[in-house]
Amino acid sequence: MRVFVTGGTGLIGSAVVAELLGNGHTVLTLARSDASALAAEKAGAETIRGGLGDLDVLRAGAAQSDGVVHLAFSHDFSSAEAVARAVAEESAALAAMGEELVGSDRPLVTVSGTPYVPGRVSTEADPVSTDGPVGGRGRAVTAILELASRGVRSTAVRLPRTVHNEGTGGFAGLLTDIARRSGVSGYPGDGTQRWPAVHALDAAVLLRLALEEAPAGTSWHAVADEGDPVRDIATVIGRRLGLPVESVPAETYGPLGPIFSADQPSSSTHTRQTLGWQPNHVGLLEDLENIQP
């Protein structure tokens, strides 16, 4: 299968490209810079130049491929306005690629976050959130899944709060970055809230399986760790960086504060049983031991 991948040189995307190439597929990646193009080509992929805002380029990439894996997203979380711009850009990009695939029965795999369900572990049967700082992503993904009725084999892989590799990535990576800048390894509230996690290499396997096998209109959970307490995450970060570990105000995390403060464990039982996915790489707390002072 010739697969068009957006975000193919990021932490998750680079793992997905390697997974696809290693399983007999060819890959066309979206590259917005010379550095990204060089990295993708070095990995064995072809490139098409453009960014997530270049809708004609996205349509062209989708048109000349047998399937699409969408991973690109701006990670500017500096303000609510920046997050809103990123969500709007991604929503338009998904709509453009989805419309290009209508009537083709080709797969379109996109990603969202695992849902937050008060008081219990979330499952694949729970609807994705359409409220809050990134609720627009949920609405965009829902619209893509509805294309199943229009001849698109659309599916969503829900990623946990931290997708990690070699001690970096996801919300835990943001905690690490903030700790380096502030001199404190902080956590919001009492730190008992739980975040699910998965190794990037395990997530890449699930994204490939969804591309190859998932029925139209379905959602899957790329969850290996059901929920690591945030205080435990901050404790490992603090020890690796030689910094004190303390509770800090949720406002420390800007527009992501409400999300960082929420208890949001998640299950992948249905995904494992149905698609045969079995994560086998290290968990988050062990992987964070790779953080260098």
CSV table of C-alpha atoms in Angstrom, one decimal:
chain,number,residue,atom,x,y,z
A,1,MET,CA,0.0,0.0,0.0
A,2,ARG,CA,1.3,3.5,-0.8
A,3,VAL,CA,0.5,5.6,2.3
A,4,PHE,CA,0.4,9.4,2.7
A,5,VAL,CA,1.6,10.3,6.2
A,6,THR,CA,1.4,13.8,7.7
A,7,GLY,CA,3.7,14.5,10.6
A,8,GLY,CA,6.0,11.8,9.4
A,9,THR,CA,9.2,13.1,11.0
A,10,GLY,CA,7.8,13.7,14.5
A,11,LEU,CA,8.3,11.4,17.5
A,12,ILE,CA,5.3,9.3,16.6
A,13,GLY,CA,5.4,9.9,12.8
A,14,SER,CA,9.0,8.7,12.5
A,15,ALA,CA,8.1,5.4,14.3
A,16,VAL,CA,5.0,5.0,12.0
A,17,VAL,CA,7.0,5.6,8.8
A,18,ALA,CA,9.6,2.9,9.9
A,19,GLU,CA,6.7,0.5,10.9
A,20,LEU,CA,5.0,1.0,7.5
A,21,LEU,CA,8.2,0.6,5.5
A,22,GLY,CA,9.2,-2.5,7.6
A,23,ASN,CA,5.9,-4.2,6.7
A,24,GLY,CA,6.0,-3.8,3.0
A,25,HIS,CA,4.3,-0.5,2.4
A,26,THR,CA,5.7,2.6,0.6
A,27,VAL,CA,5.4,6.0,2.2
A,28,LEU,CA,4.8,9.5,1.0
A,29,THR,CA,5.3,12.1,3.7
A,30,LEU,CA,4.3,15.8,4.0
A,31,ALA,CA,7.5,17.8,4.5
A,32,ARG,CA,7.3,21.5,5.3
A,33,SER,CA,11.1,22.2,5.5
A,34,ASP,CA,14.3,21.0,3.9
A,35,ALA,CA,15.3,19.3,7.2
A,36,SER,CA,12.0,17.4,7.4
A,37,ALA,CA,12.4,16.3,3.7
A,38,LEU,CA,15.9,15.2,4.3
A,39,ALA,CA,14.9,13.2,7.4
A,40,ALA,CA,12.0,11.5,5.6
A,41,GLU,CA,14.0,10.6,2.6
A,42,LYS,CA,16.8,9.3,4.8
A,43,ALA,CA,14.2,7.0,6.4
A,44,GLY,CA,13.2,5.7,3.0
A,45,ALA,CA,10.1,7.7,2.3
A,46,GLU,CA,9.2,9.9,-0.6
A,47,THR,CA,8.2,13.5,0.2
A,48,ILE,CA,5.7,16.1,-1.0
A,49,ARG,CA,6.5,19.7,0.1
A,50,GLY,CA,4.0,21.7,2.1
A,51,GLY,CA,2.5,22.3,5.5
A,52,LEU,CA,-0.7,21.4,7.2
A,53,GLY,CA,-2.3,24.6,6.0
A,54,ASP,CA,-1.6,23.8,2.3
A,55,LEU,CA,-4.9,22.2,1.5
A,56,ASP,CA,-4.2,21.6,-2.2
A,57,VAL,CA,-1.0,19.8,-1.3
A,58,LEU,CA,-2.9,17.6,1.2
A,59,ARG,CA,-5.5,16.8,-1.4
A,60,ALA,CA,-2.7,15.8,-3.9
A,61,GLY,CA,-1.0,13.6,-1.3
A,62,ALA,CA,-4.3,11.8,-0.5
A,63,ALA,CA,-5.2,11.5,-4.2
A,64,GLN,CA,-2.0,9.7,-5.2
A,65,SER,CA,-2.0,7.3,-2.2
A,66,ASP,CA,-3.9,4.1,-1.2
A,67,GLY,CA,-4.4,5.3,2.3
A,68,VAL,CA,-3.7,8.2,4.7
A,69,VAL,CA,-2.3,8.4,8.2
A,70,HIS,CA,-2.7,11.8,9.7
A,71,LEU,CA,-0.5,12.7,12.6
A,72,ALA,CA,0.6,16.4,12.1
A,73,PHE,CA,-0.5,19.0,14.7
A,74,SER,CA,1.0,22.3,15.9
A,75,HIS,CA,2.3,21.9,19.4
A,76,ASP,CA,2.2,25.5,20.3
A,77,PHE,CA,0.4,25.4,23.7
A,78,SER,CA,1.6,28.9,24.8
A,79,SER,CA,-1.9,30.4,24.8
A,80,ALA,CA,-5.6,29.5,24.3
A,81,GLU,CA,-5.5,31.4,21.0
A,82,ALA,CA,-2.5,29.4,19.8
A,83,VAL,CA,-4.3,26.1,20.6
A,84,ALA,CA,-7.4,27.3,18.8
A,85,ARG,CA,-5.4,28.1,15.7
A,86,ALA,CA,-3.8,24.7,15.7
A,87,VAL,CA,-7.2,23.0,16.1
A,88,ALA,CA,-8.7,25.0,13.3
A,89,GLU,CA,-5.8,24.3,11.0
A,90,GLU,CA,-6.0,20.5,11.6
A,91,SER,CA,-9.8,20.5,11.2
A,92,ALA,CA,-9.5,22.1,7.8
A,93,ALA,CA,-6.7,19.7,6.8
A,94,LEU,CA,-8.7,16.6,7.8
A,95,ALA,CA,-11.8,17.8,6.0
A,96,ALA,CA,-9.8,18.4,2.8
A,97,MET,CA,-8.2,14.9,2.9
A,98,GLY,CA,-11.5,13.3,3.8
A,99,GLU,CA,-13.3,14.8,0.9
A,100,GLU,CA,-10.6,13.7,-1.5
A,101,LEU,CA,-11.2,10.1,-0.4
A,102,VAL,CA,-15.0,10.1,-0.5
A,103,GLY,CA,-16.3,7.1,-2.5
A,104,SER,CA,-12.9,5.4,-2.8
A,105,ASP,CA,-13.1,2.9,0.2
A,106,ARG,CA,-9.5,3.9,1.0
A,107,PRO,CA,-8.5,4.1,4.6
A,108,LEU,CA,-8.0,7.4,6.5
A,109,VAL,CA,-6.5,6.9,9.9
A,110,THR,CA,-6.5,10.0,12.2
A,111,VAL,CA,-5.7,10.4,15.9
A,112,SER,CA,-7.3,12.0,18.9
A,113,GLY,CA,-6.9,11.8,22.6
A,114,THR,CA,-8.3,9.1,24.9
A,115,PRO,CA,-11.6,10.4,26.4
A,116,TYR,CA,-11.9,11.7,29.9
A,117,VAL,CA,-14.7,10.0,31.8
A,118,PRO,CA,-15.3,11.2,35.5
A,119,GLY,CA,-15.0,8.4,38.0
A,120,ARG,CA,-13.9,5.5,35.8
A,121,VAL,CA,-11.5,4.2,33.2
A,122,SER,CA,-12.5,5.3,29.7
A,123,THR,CA,-12.9,2.7,27.0
A,124,GLU,CA,-13.2,2.6,23.2
A,125,ALA,CA,-17.0,2.8,23.5
A,126,ASP,CA,-16.9,6.2,25.1
A,127,PRO,CA,-17.3,9.3,22.8
A,128,VAL,CA,-14.3,11.5,22.4
A,129,SER,CA,-14.6,14.9,24.1
A,130,THR,CA,-15.9,17.8,22.0
A,131,ASP,CA,-15.5,20.4,24.9
A,132,GLY,CA,-12.6,22.1,26.5
A,133,PRO,CA,-9.4,23.6,25.1
A,134,VAL,CA,-9.0,20.9,22.4
A,135,GLY,CA,-12.6,20.0,22.0
A,136,GLY,CA,-12.4,21.0,18.3
A,137,ARG,CA,-10.2,18.1,17.6
A,138,GLY,CA,-12.9,15.8,18.9
A,139,ARG,CA,-15.4,17.4,16.6
A,140,ALA,CA,-13.1,17.1,13.6
A,141,VAL,CA,-12.4,13.4,14.3
A,142,THR,CA,-16.1,12.7,14.7
A,143,ALA,CA,-16.7,14.3,11.3
A,144,ILE,CA,-14.0,12.1,9.7
A,145,LEU,CA,-15.5,8.9,11.3
A,146,GLU,CA,-18.9,9.9,9.8
A,147,LEU,CA,-17.3,9.7,6.3
A,148,ALA,CA,-17.7,5.9,6.7
A,149,SER,CA,-21.2,6.4,5.3
A,150,ARG,CA,-19.7,8.1,2.2
A,151,GLY,CA,-17.2,5.5,1.2
A,152,VAL,CA,-14.2,6.3,3.3
A,153,ARG,CA,-12.7,3.6,5.6
A,154,SER,CA,-12.1,6.2,8.3
A,155,THR,CA,-10.8,5.2,11.7
A,156,ALA,CA,-9.4,6.9,14.8
A,157,VAL,CA,-6.5,5.8,17.0
A,158,ARG,CA,-6.9,7.6,20.3
A,159,LEU,CA,-3.5,8.4,21.8
A,160,PRO,CA,-2.9,8.7,25.5
A,161,ARG,CA,-1.6,11.8,27.2
A,162,THR,CA,2.0,10.7,26.8
A,163,VAL,CA,3.4,8.9,23.8
A,164,HIS,CA,7.0,8.5,24.8
A,165,ASN,CA,10.4,7.3,23.4
A,166,GLU,CA,13.8,7.5,25.1
A,167,GLY,CA,12.3,9.7,27.9
A,168,THR,CA,10.7,12.3,25.7
A,169,GLY,CA,7.3,13.1,24.3
A,170,GLY,CA,3.8,13.9,25.3
A,171,PHE,CA,2.6,15.5,28.5
A,172,ALA,CA,5.4,13.9,30.5
A,173,GLY,CA,7.8,15.6,28.1
A,174,LEU,CA,6.1,18.9,28.7
A,175,LEU,CA,6.5,18.4,32.5
A,176,THR,CA,10.2,17.8,31.9
A,177,ASP,CA,10.6,20.9,29.8
A,178,ILE,CA,8.8,23.1,32.4
A,179,ALA,CA,10.9,21.5,35.1
A,180,ARG,CA,14.2,22.4,33.3
A,181,ARG,CA,13.0,26.0,32.9
A,182,SER,CA,11.5,26.6,36.3
A,183,GLY,CA,13.9,24.6,38.5
A,184,VAL,CA,11.0,22.6,40.0
A,185,SER,CA,9.6,19.3,38.9
A,186,GLY,CA,6.0,20.2,39.4
A,187,TYR,CA,2.6,18.5,39.3
A,188,PRO,CA,-0.9,20.0,39.6
A,189,GLY,CA,-3.0,19.4,42.7
A,190,ASP,CA,-2.1,16.4,44.8
A,191,GLY,CA,-0.6,14.5,41.9
A,192,THR,CA,-2.8,11.4,42.3
A,193,GLN,CA,-4.5,12.0,39.0
A,194,ARG,CA,-3.5,9.3,36.4
A,195,TRP,CA,-2.4,9.7,32.8
A,196,PRO,CA,-2.4,6.8,30.4
A,197,ALA,CA,0.8,6.3,28.3
A,198,VAL,CA,2.2,4.3,25.4
A,199,HIS,CA,5.6,3.8,23.8
A,200,ALA,CA,5.8,5.4,20.4
A,201,LEU,CA,7.0,2.1,18.8
A,202,ASP,CA,3.9,0.4,20.2
A,203,ALA,CA,1.6,3.2,19.0
A,204,ALA,CA,3.1,2.8,15.5
A,205,VAL,CA,2.1,-0.8,15.4
A,206,LEU,CA,-1.5,0.0,16.2
A,207,LEU,CA,-1.6,2.8,13.6
A,208,ARG,CA,-0.4,0.3,11.0
A,209,LEU,CA,-3.0,-2.3,12.1
A,210,ALA,CA,-5.8,0.3,11.9
A,211,LEU,CA,-4.7,1.3,8.4
A,212,GLU,CA,-4.6,-2.4,7.3
A,213,GLU,CA,-7.6,-3.9,9.1
A,214,ALA,CA,-9.9,-1.5,11.0
A,215,PRO,CA,-13.5,-1.3,9.8
A,216,ALA,CA,-14.9,2.0,8.8
A,217,GLY,CA,-16.1,4.3,11.5
A,218,THR,CA,-14.2,2.7,14.4
A,219,SER,CA,-12.1,4.0,17.2
A,220,TRP,CA,-9.1,2.3,19.0
A,221,HIS,CA,-7.1,3.0,22.1
A,222,ALA,CA,-3.3,3.0,21.9
A,223,VAL,CA,-2.9,2.6,25.7
A,224,ALA,CA,-0.2,0.5,27.3
A,225,ASP,CA,-0.1,2.1,30.8
A,226,GLU,CA,-3.7,2.5,32.0
A,227,GLY,CA,-2.8,5.4,34.3
A,228,ASP,CA,0.5,6.5,35.9
A,229,PRO,CA,0.0,8.9,38.8
A,230,VAL,CA,1.3,12.3,37.8
A,231,ARG,CA,3.2,12.7,41.1
A,232,ASP,CA,5.1,9.5,40.2
A,233,ILE,CA,6.0,10.9,36.8
A,234,ALA,CA,7.2,14.2,38.4
A,235,THR,CA,9.2,12.2,41.0
A,236,VAL,CA,11.2,10.4,38.3
A,237,ILE,CA,11.7,13.7,36.4
A,238,GLY,CA,12.9,15.5,39.5
A,239,ARG,CA,15.3,12.7,40.4
A,240,ARG,CA,16.8,12.6,36.9
A,241,LEU,CA,17.2,16.3,36.8
A,242,GLY,CA,18.2,16.8,40.4
A,243,LEU,CA,15.3,19.1,41.1
A,244,PRO,CA,12.8,19.4,44.0
A,245,VAL,CA,9.4,17.8,43.4
A,246,GLU,CA,6.4,20.0,44.4
A,247,SER,CA,2.8,20.6,43.7
A,248,VAL,CA,2.3,23.8,41.6
A,249,PRO,CA,-0.8,25.7,40.5
A,250,ALA,CA,-2.7,24.4,37.5
A,251,GLU,CA,-2.2,27.8,35.9
A,252,THR,CA,1.5,26.9,35.5
A,253,TYR,CA,0.4,24.8,32.5
A,254,GLY,CA,-1.5,27.6,30.7
A,255,PRO,CA,-4.5,26.5,28.6
A,256,LEU,CA,-3.6,22.8,29.3
A,257,GLY,CA,-4.1,23.3,33.1
A,258,PRO,CA,-7.6,21.8,33.3
A,259,ILE,CA,-6.4,18.7,31.3
A,260,PHE,CA,-3.3,18.3,33.3
A,261,SER,CA,-5.3,18.3,36.5
A,262,ALA,CA,-7.8,15.7,35.5
A,263,ASP,CA,-7.8,12.0,36.4
A,264,GLN,CA,-8.1,10.3,33.1
A,265,PRO,CA,-7.1,6.6,33.1
A,266,SER,CA,-8.0,4.6,29.9
A,267,SER,CA,-8.2,1.0,28.8
A,268,SER,CA,-7.3,-0.7,25.6
A,269,THR,CA,-8.9,-4.1,26.3
A,270,HIS,CA,-11.2,-4.0,23.2
A,271,THR,CA,-8.3,-2.9,20.9
A,272,ARG,CA,-6.1,-5.7,22.1
A,273,GLN,CA,-8.8,-8.4,21.8
A,274,THR,CA,-10.1,-7.2,18.4
A,275,LEU,CA,-7.0,-6.1,16.5
A,276,GLY,CA,-4.5,-8.4,18.3
A,277,TRP,CA,-2.4,-5.4,19.3
A,278,GLN,CA,0.1,-6.2,22.2
A,279,PRO,CA,2.4,-3.4,23.4
A,280,ASN,CA,5.8,-4.8,24.4
A,281,HIS,CA,8.1,-1.8,25.0
A,282,VAL,CA,8.9,-0.3,28.3
A,283,GLY,CA,6.4,1.7,30.3
A,284,LEU,CA,6.5,5.4,30.9
A,285,LEU,CA,8.1,5.5,34.3
A,286,GLU,CA,10.9,3.2,33.2
A,287,ASP,CA,11.4,5.1,30.0
A,288,LEU,CA,11.7,8.4,31.9
A,289,GLU,CA,14.9,7.0,33.4
A,290,ASN,CA,16.5,8.0,30.0
A,291,ILE,CA,16.1,11.7,30.9
A,292,GLN,CA,19.6,13.3,31.0
A,293,PRO,CA,20.4,16.1,33.5
